[in-house]
Structures are given as structure tokens and as C-alpha cells.
């Protein structure tokens, strides 16, 4: 023992067998302790308080600020409380997953050996020597990771040199016994606790998130079919209910509704496969997004279409096709040119959260007013959905949470059957009134007041089943050649930006959910470019809306615990096959409108919740953030209400739930150009557009740190150079990558 040591002896370190823990076997005598010097460089308690919630990757490790390369190479960061001046011990080391923001499976508490306190010629005190030791531990961890790709625990047995040639004396500690596996942690999960950047053939460390199947895993043919159908059944409300809204409003027949549903199934299947192979390669379903529903309602409620009777449906559909194609071309250029990577600097959770929430809130005027047309069906439907999704979500049948996964299809089948018995039992039979709802019913006073109820409540008013063919293949330009107008093209260009922001939030939420690193700006650009191409296909086929990533897919992955690309692709193949059977679309088209509207009340509310959940990646308690989100949402709802009051004649012609979408023809903006007036009035009367503009401006002009805004969660370019292996989940197939070797801006 050298002179100047603060203690004469070290406590014995005793290993407790079977428990995976260590403790100090003896109590140190009263040592001579140096005066305590508080550490003012950072507060570990503050980091621990919100790092778990947000996944923030700290720039500090053991009180030492690391360089940029050390931040990227280090897989974990340690929150250490320092040495206890009372007994010379150390506090347990806490390992936190920097992406998911939660502690890793416990492997026993690590007790660092007590280092002898030496005074050397340099005049270092205990605080400084502890920092030097922590720096050495970080360097040793980096060397261990690069050498073997696994975490080493022998850093304590390595001597640490100091400035004047002295060596710290560190007692050797016997290797720890293999700790027992905790409940709920499988053997495979234990094996794959590796640092970031390690690539494994079976999906690697993705399984840490609790997923049954990782993103690159293949469950086999039979399980893939089962999980694929399960995945799309849980998304049934998002895939098929948009045509039930727009086709009747466009003047289409029941046969047209069945055809549009079949077209949507085909386009959704094709675009999902394309995105799985050439887009971000995340297990995300592409389909008719609710983002495009609001502009479709604006176009179909334009003044020139209100009194149009002949071929009204085809004319509106062709104009929608032209607008979708123009907006999708702009979106593709935005992605393939790399401009999306620049735009991503302005997009973060504070912008995404209110924008996605506004997409769901935009339809509050349609939801229950339309569902209330038949309350004896809609109210039981809403209540049953809530019971299944919330109260019975924990019930497991044969290992599956049936009510949580199949809440929408199960409730639809039960209430649809209930409505069928009401119809068959004569609940909606009125003397002298035809159940087929012919136009002559409105001429009879006794039937006029019952015609509306029969149309929305009866299950036999649709003739789609009788009119649809058994086999019909949807084809491009089935409604005619698209019509291109400047006003609608301008609207769809801005809406494509909203859809891109929506998809960016979905990409990051889904990637963190499957325990993968967030996609880089290049990968996001590739995904947006592919979404634009898929929307072009939707415009050519005439589905009525563009194609985008379904926000509800994040919820589906969470409840099914299946994140395999193969499963999503197999399910997409079944969608394509179902689209060829005309009777499938006809059966779905016969769902009563009140029943569909009540399901959409739940789906739109879910979108609002998923949008606001994006705030978890930022500091949600920040006054700056909550003010921006609150102002964005309020102005996003209030500003369109101002534009919607300039249409007294529309209130006399249109149903109340369509009045908010008719402001484009009667808005307060008058520039002298009818095309520009229509576009501006339409855009400022849409909630999601106003919300995006307000949030984008405020978040990028109000000062705030990167941690406060949640910007750190977006991947940085230097991570690729430091450890490019983490891109394996997003990497294109080899043959495809050769064709895109020029696309460095696309993450290839």
C-alpha cells in the first residue's frame, strides 16, 4: 500500500452462487475520506427520469462526455450514481435500451471493485481518478465490441495507466456464474442480447421487443397464411369502408361500390408487396388512406357537381384520378430526388403528432351524424367495439387475444347479424312502402318519413350481390380517361405532403416497435418515393383515393406481435385473389351505411390517439411542445370553421355532414382566378392542412433543444459510416440494389 492511501484494506468481494449478484463480504473500517466534491457536469437522476420514456441516447457515460464517434459506437449508456463515500462501494449499473427507452433483461448487479485511492505527482483527487477509470472502461468496451461483437465484462481486471506511469491496483474478481433466466425471457432472447450493429440471420436482436416474429423471420407457409389473414382482418375497417362513404356521395350505384372495393383490395395488395420489396421494407400495409378522403369529399361537393345527374359518378372519379396522378408524381419526385431528406429536417414528433391527429378529427362532422341515422344499429356497434378493444382485451383463448385482435371484424359480424334479424323480423316494414326504396316512396306522404330509415337500417336494400359477377378483374382506366384540372391538382400536391408527413411518423413508430433503429433520411426518401409510385397506380386503376401507409398498422403490429415481412406479403397475395372474386366486393358493399359509420367513429378516434402517441419521442411536459401542439390543433379545427361559414346555399342543398367539405366553392378568398380561389379555399378548409402549416412554422421557429423537440430520434448520417450493419433490415435485395446503385440519397 503506497503512502497517501485513504484505506488500509479492501473489503472482500463475495459471489453469491445461483443469484447472479455480488455483495461486499466485509465492512471497511473507517477510512480517511477526501472532502466530497459535487459533480456539476450532469444530473443522472434527470437523465433517468425521461430517458426511459423517450429512448434518448445520452452523450455521457459514467460522468465523462464522449465524442461523437463514441456516442454512435456505444450500444448502451450507464447511469451511475458514483462511489458511496460511506463504505467505498458503488451503486448498481443501470443499462437502458437507447431506442425503446426501457431497461434490458436483468443479468445481475455489477459491483465495481474499489480502487485504491492514491495520491500521485499529478495531484489528482478521487473524483478525477474515477473519471479516468470510466474513460478507460468506455475504451475497453469499444475494443471488446469491435473484436468479438459481444459485450465483455472483464474491464475491471485491466490495469489503467495514468499520466506519471503509476498503475491502479485492481483486485481480480472471479467470473460471474450464469444467471438464471427470468420469467418471460426465452433462451433465444438471452442469446441475442448484443450491441447495435450486430447482424444475425434469424432477425437478430429484433426479438428483444417481445415480437413473436422479427422483421426478417419466416414463420413457415401455414403460419404465414394464418398471421397474414389475421393482420388484414384487423385492418378491415381501414381497407374497405372508404368506398362506402365516397361512392354513394358521388352518385354511384351499389354495383359501383362493389367494383371500387374490389379495386381497392387489388391496389392495396400490389402496393404492399412493392413497398415491402422496394420501399422501406418495414412490415407496413399500403392502402387507401383517410388522408385522401377529405380532398375527395371536397371535389365531389363542388358546385358544378351538385346538380349533375348523368354519369356523375364517372365524371367525379375521372377528375379524382387525374388529381391523384399529379399529386403522386410530385410525391415520387420528392422522394427520388432526395428533397425529402432535406424536408425531414423540418419534420419531427412535434409536427407529426398534431398533423396525424387532425386527420382523424377532420371527420367528426361525418362520424356520428351519419351513424345516428340508425341508432339501433350504430350505438350497439360502438359499445361492442369498446367492450372488445378495452374491457376484454386481456382475455386469451388458445394463447390468442381474440377480442383485441379481431375487435372490428367480430363486432361487425355480430351487429350485422343482429341487423339482419331486425330486417327479417319486420322491424322496418311499413305499409305501402317498398323495401327496395324506389324513388316513388318520396311521393307518398306515409313513406317519405320512413324512406331514410329503411335506406340506412335494412340489410336487403343493396342489390350489389345480385348485380356483381363472380369473377371480375379490375383494370386500369376502367372508369375512363382521367381528367386533369389545375385546381384539383394543386389540392392533391399539398395533400401528398400531408400524406408524406403521416407516413414519416408511421415509419419511425413501426421501426421502434419492432426494435429496429429508425430509418435514415435516405430510407425514408425511398419509402416516400415508392408511396408516390403506388399512388400513381391507385390513380390509374381508379380507387378514388391515393395509396399511403396505414397509420393503424402500428396498432396492428402491437396487438398481433407479428412483424414479419413475409406475413404481410402473404396477406397481400390473398387480397389480390379476393379482388378477382366480384362477390367478395359485393358482400362488403352491402354493409349498412350506419354500421360502417359507427365503425369509422372508432377507427378515426384510433388515428387521433396514434397521432398523439408520437409525442412520446419528445419531452411531453415541455411548455413549448404542449403549446405548439395545442395551438396547432385548435387553429386546425377553428380556421376551417371560418371558411365553412361562407356557404348559406350549401346548407340548404347538402346534408349537414357534407357542408364542411363544400367551402371550396363559396370561400372568402377571391383572387380573380377561379382555379386558384377553389384550391386555396379548399386547402384552408381542411383541418389537416392548416394543422400541418401551423405546427411546421411554430416548431421550426420557436427555440428548443434537440432533446426537447425529439429530433435526436431521427437517424443521423454519421451512424451509417460508424456502423452500417444496422441497415440490414432496410437493405434492398441484392439484384434490386444493383439497379439502384446510383441512388445514394435513397439509402442504397
Short mmCIF file of N, CA and C in Angstrom, two decimals, residues 138-205:
data_model
loop_
_atom_site.label_atom_id
_atom_site.label_comp_id
_atom_site.label_asym_id
_atom_site.label_seq_id
_atom_site.Cartn_x
_atom_site.Cartn_y
_atom_site.Cartn_z
N UNK A 138 -14.90 2.85 -21.03
CA UNK A 138 -15.56 3.09 -22.31
C UNK A 138 -14.69 2.61 -23.46
N UNK A 139 -13.36 2.91 -23.36
CA UNK A 139 -12.46 2.46 -24.43
C UNK A 139 -12.41 0.95 -24.49
N UNK A 140 -12.36 0.29 -23.32
CA UNK A 140 -12.31 -1.16 -23.30
C UNK A 140 -13.57 -1.76 -23.89
N UNK A 141 -14.71 -1.14 -23.62
CA UNK A 141 -15.97 -1.66 -24.19
C UNK A 141 -15.93 -1.58 -25.70
N UNK A 142 -15.43 -0.45 -26.24
CA UNK A 142 -15.35 -0.31 -27.69
C UNK A 142 -14.43 -1.35 -28.30
N UNK A 143 -13.28 -1.58 -27.64
CA UNK A 143 -12.35 -2.58 -28.16
C UNK A 143 -12.99 -3.95 -28.14
N UNK A 144 -13.71 -4.26 -27.06
CA UNK A 144 -14.36 -5.57 -26.95
C UNK A 144 -15.41 -5.77 -28.00
N UNK A 145 -16.19 -4.72 -28.30
CA UNK A 145 -17.25 -4.84 -29.30
C UNK A 145 -16.66 -5.08 -30.68
N UNK A 146 -15.60 -4.33 -31.02
CA UNK A 146 -15.02 -4.48 -32.35
C UNK A 146 -14.31 -5.80 -32.52
N UNK A 147 -13.81 -6.36 -31.43
CA UNK A 147 -13.06 -7.60 -31.55
C UNK A 147 -13.93 -8.82 -31.65
N UNK A 148 -14.99 -8.89 -30.87
CA UNK A 148 -15.78 -10.12 -30.82
C UNK A 148 -17.24 -9.94 -31.07
N UNK A 149 -17.74 -8.71 -31.14
CA UNK A 149 -19.16 -8.47 -31.41
C UNK A 149 -20.05 -8.79 -30.24
N UNK A 150 -19.50 -8.91 -29.03
CA UNK A 150 -20.31 -9.21 -27.85
C UNK A 150 -19.83 -8.35 -26.70
N UNK A 151 -20.64 -8.25 -25.67
CA UNK A 151 -20.32 -7.41 -24.53
C UNK A 151 -19.42 -8.17 -23.57
N UNK A 152 -18.27 -7.56 -23.22
CA UNK A 152 -17.33 -8.20 -22.29
C UNK A 152 -17.51 -7.60 -20.91
N UNK A 153 -17.29 -8.40 -19.92
CA UNK A 153 -17.42 -7.92 -18.55
C UNK A 153 -16.11 -7.94 -17.80
N UNK A 154 -14.94 -8.02 -18.48
CA UNK A 154 -13.66 -8.12 -17.80
C UNK A 154 -12.92 -6.81 -17.74
N UNK A 155 -13.66 -5.70 -17.86
CA UNK A 155 -12.97 -4.42 -17.87
C UNK A 155 -12.30 -4.12 -16.54
N UNK A 156 -12.80 -4.74 -15.47
CA UNK A 156 -12.27 -4.43 -14.15
C UNK A 156 -10.88 -5.04 -13.95
N UNK A 157 -10.55 -6.05 -14.69
CA UNK A 157 -9.27 -6.70 -14.50
C UNK A 157 -8.15 -6.12 -15.32
N UNK A 158 -8.37 -4.99 -16.01
CA UNK A 158 -7.37 -4.37 -16.86
C UNK A 158 -6.76 -3.19 -16.12
N UNK A 159 -5.49 -3.16 -16.06
CA UNK A 159 -4.81 -2.08 -15.35
C UNK A 159 -4.95 -0.80 -16.12
N UNK A 160 -5.04 0.28 -15.40
CA UNK A 160 -5.23 1.59 -16.02
C UNK A 160 -4.01 2.44 -15.73
N UNK A 161 -3.36 2.88 -16.80
CA UNK A 161 -2.20 3.75 -16.62
C UNK A 161 -2.59 5.18 -16.47
N UNK A 162 -1.78 5.94 -15.71
CA UNK A 162 -2.05 7.36 -15.55
C UNK A 162 -0.91 8.17 -16.11
N UNK A 163 -0.97 9.45 -15.86
CA UNK A 163 -0.04 10.35 -16.54
C UNK A 163 1.40 10.16 -16.12
N UNK A 164 1.71 9.72 -14.91
CA UNK A 164 3.10 9.66 -14.47
C UNK A 164 3.62 8.23 -14.35
N UNK A 165 2.98 7.31 -15.00
CA UNK A 165 3.49 5.96 -15.03
C UNK A 165 2.98 5.05 -13.95
N UNK A 166 2.25 5.52 -12.96
CA UNK A 166 1.69 4.66 -11.92
C UNK A 166 0.56 3.82 -12.47
N UNK A 167 0.28 2.71 -11.88
CA UNK A 167 -0.80 1.82 -12.28
C UNK A 167 -1.75 1.65 -11.10
N UNK A 168 -3.06 1.70 -11.39
CA UNK A 168 -4.05 1.47 -10.35
C UNK A 168 -4.11 -0.01 -10.01
N UNK A 169 -4.10 -0.31 -8.76
CA UNK A 169 -4.17 -1.69 -8.33
C UNK A 169 -5.63 -2.10 -8.23
N UNK A 170 -6.03 -3.07 -9.05
CA UNK A 170 -7.42 -3.51 -9.09
C UNK A 170 -7.49 -4.98 -8.72
N UNK A 171 -8.23 -5.34 -7.72
CA UNK A 171 -8.33 -6.77 -7.35
C UNK A 171 -9.06 -7.55 -8.40
N UNK A 172 -8.64 -8.78 -8.57
CA UNK A 172 -9.28 -9.64 -9.55
C UNK A 172 -10.57 -10.22 -8.95
N UNK A 173 -11.59 -10.29 -9.80
CA UNK A 173 -12.87 -10.82 -9.37
C UNK A 173 -13.18 -12.06 -10.21
N UNK A 174 -13.61 -13.11 -9.57
CA UNK A 174 -13.91 -14.35 -10.29
C UNK A 174 -15.07 -14.12 -11.24
N UNK A 175 -15.05 -14.82 -12.39
CA UNK A 175 -16.15 -14.66 -13.34
C UNK A 175 -17.48 -15.01 -12.70
N UNK A 176 -18.50 -14.27 -13.08
CA UNK A 176 -19.83 -14.49 -12.51
C UNK A 176 -20.45 -15.76 -13.06
N UNK A 177 -21.18 -16.44 -12.20
CA UNK A 177 -21.91 -17.62 -12.65
C UNK A 177 -23.04 -17.21 -13.58
N UNK A 178 -23.44 -18.10 -14.45
CA UNK A 178 -24.52 -17.80 -15.40
C UNK A 178 -25.81 -17.56 -14.64
N UNK A 179 -26.39 -16.37 -14.76
CA UNK A 179 -27.63 -16.10 -14.01
C UNK A 179 -28.79 -16.89 -14.55
N UNK A 180 -29.76 -17.09 -13.66
CA UNK A 180 -30.96 -17.81 -14.07
C UNK A 180 -31.79 -16.95 -14.97
N UNK A 181 -32.49 -17.59 -15.91
CA UNK A 181 -33.35 -16.87 -16.83
C UNK A 181 -34.59 -16.42 -16.09
N UNK A 182 -34.97 -15.18 -16.36
CA UNK A 182 -36.16 -14.65 -15.73
C UNK A 182 -37.40 -15.15 -16.44
N UNK A 183 -38.53 -15.02 -15.75
CA UNK A 183 -39.79 -15.43 -16.35
C UNK A 183 -40.09 -14.56 -17.54
N UNK A 184 -40.53 -15.20 -18.61
CA UNK A 184 -40.93 -14.46 -19.81
C UNK A 184 -39.78 -14.18 -20.75
N UNK A 185 -38.53 -14.55 -20.38
CA UNK A 185 -37.38 -14.34 -21.25
C UNK A 185 -36.94 -15.68 -21.78
N UNK A 186 -37.10 -15.90 -23.05
CA UNK A 186 -36.78 -17.19 -23.65
C UNK A 186 -35.29 -17.34 -23.81
N UNK A 187 -34.86 -18.59 -24.10
CA UNK A 187 -33.44 -18.87 -24.31
C UNK A 187 -32.91 -18.09 -25.49
N UNK A 188 -33.75 -17.96 -26.52
CA UNK A 188 -33.30 -17.23 -27.71
C UNK A 188 -33.12 -15.75 -27.40
N UNK A 189 -34.00 -15.20 -26.56
CA UNK A 189 -33.87 -13.80 -26.18
C UNK A 189 -32.58 -13.57 -25.41
N UNK A 190 -32.20 -14.59 -24.59
CA UNK A 190 -30.97 -14.44 -23.83
C UNK A 190 -29.76 -14.40 -24.75
N UNK A 191 -29.79 -15.17 -25.82
CA UNK A 191 -28.63 -15.29 -26.69
C UNK A 191 -28.40 -14.05 -27.52
N UNK A 192 -29.43 -13.29 -27.77
CA UNK A 192 -29.29 -12.21 -28.73
C UNK A 192 -29.16 -10.85 -28.08
N UNK A 193 -28.76 -10.81 -26.82
CA UNK A 193 -28.53 -9.54 -26.16
C UNK A 193 -27.17 -9.01 -26.61
N UNK A 194 -27.14 -8.39 -27.75
CA UNK A 194 -25.91 -7.93 -28.37
C UNK A 194 -26.02 -6.45 -28.63
N UNK A 195 -24.91 -5.78 -28.81
CA UNK A 195 -24.96 -4.35 -29.10
C UNK A 195 -25.48 -4.09 -30.49
N UNK A 196 -25.83 -2.84 -30.74
CA UNK A 196 -26.33 -2.47 -32.05
C UNK A 196 -25.27 -2.70 -33.11
N UNK A 197 -25.74 -3.00 -34.30
CA UNK A 197 -24.84 -3.23 -35.40
C UNK A 197 -24.57 -4.69 -35.66
N UNK A 198 -24.90 -5.58 -34.75
CA UNK A 198 -24.67 -7.00 -34.98
C UNK A 198 -25.77 -7.56 -35.85
N UNK A 199 -25.41 -8.24 -36.89
CA UNK A 199 -26.37 -8.76 -37.86
C UNK A 199 -26.50 -10.26 -37.71
N UNK A 200 -27.72 -10.73 -37.57
CA UNK A 200 -27.99 -12.15 -37.38
C UNK A 200 -28.93 -12.61 -38.45
N UNK A 201 -28.82 -13.88 -38.82
CA UNK A 201 -29.61 -14.41 -39.92
C UNK A 201 -31.07 -14.62 -39.56
N UNK A 202 -31.38 -14.76 -38.28
CA UNK A 202 -32.76 -15.05 -37.88
C UNK A 202 -33.47 -13.82 -37.33
N UNK A 203 -33.06 -12.66 -37.77
CA UNK A 203 -33.73 -11.46 -37.29
C UNK A 203 -33.00 -10.83 -36.13
N UNK A 204 -32.01 -11.56 -35.56
CA UNK A 204 -31.13 -10.99 -34.57
C UNK A 204 -31.86 -10.42 -33.38
N UNK A 205 -31.43 -9.24 -32.99
CA UNK A 205 -31.89 -8.68 -31.73
C UNK A 205 -33.25 -8.04 -31.84
#
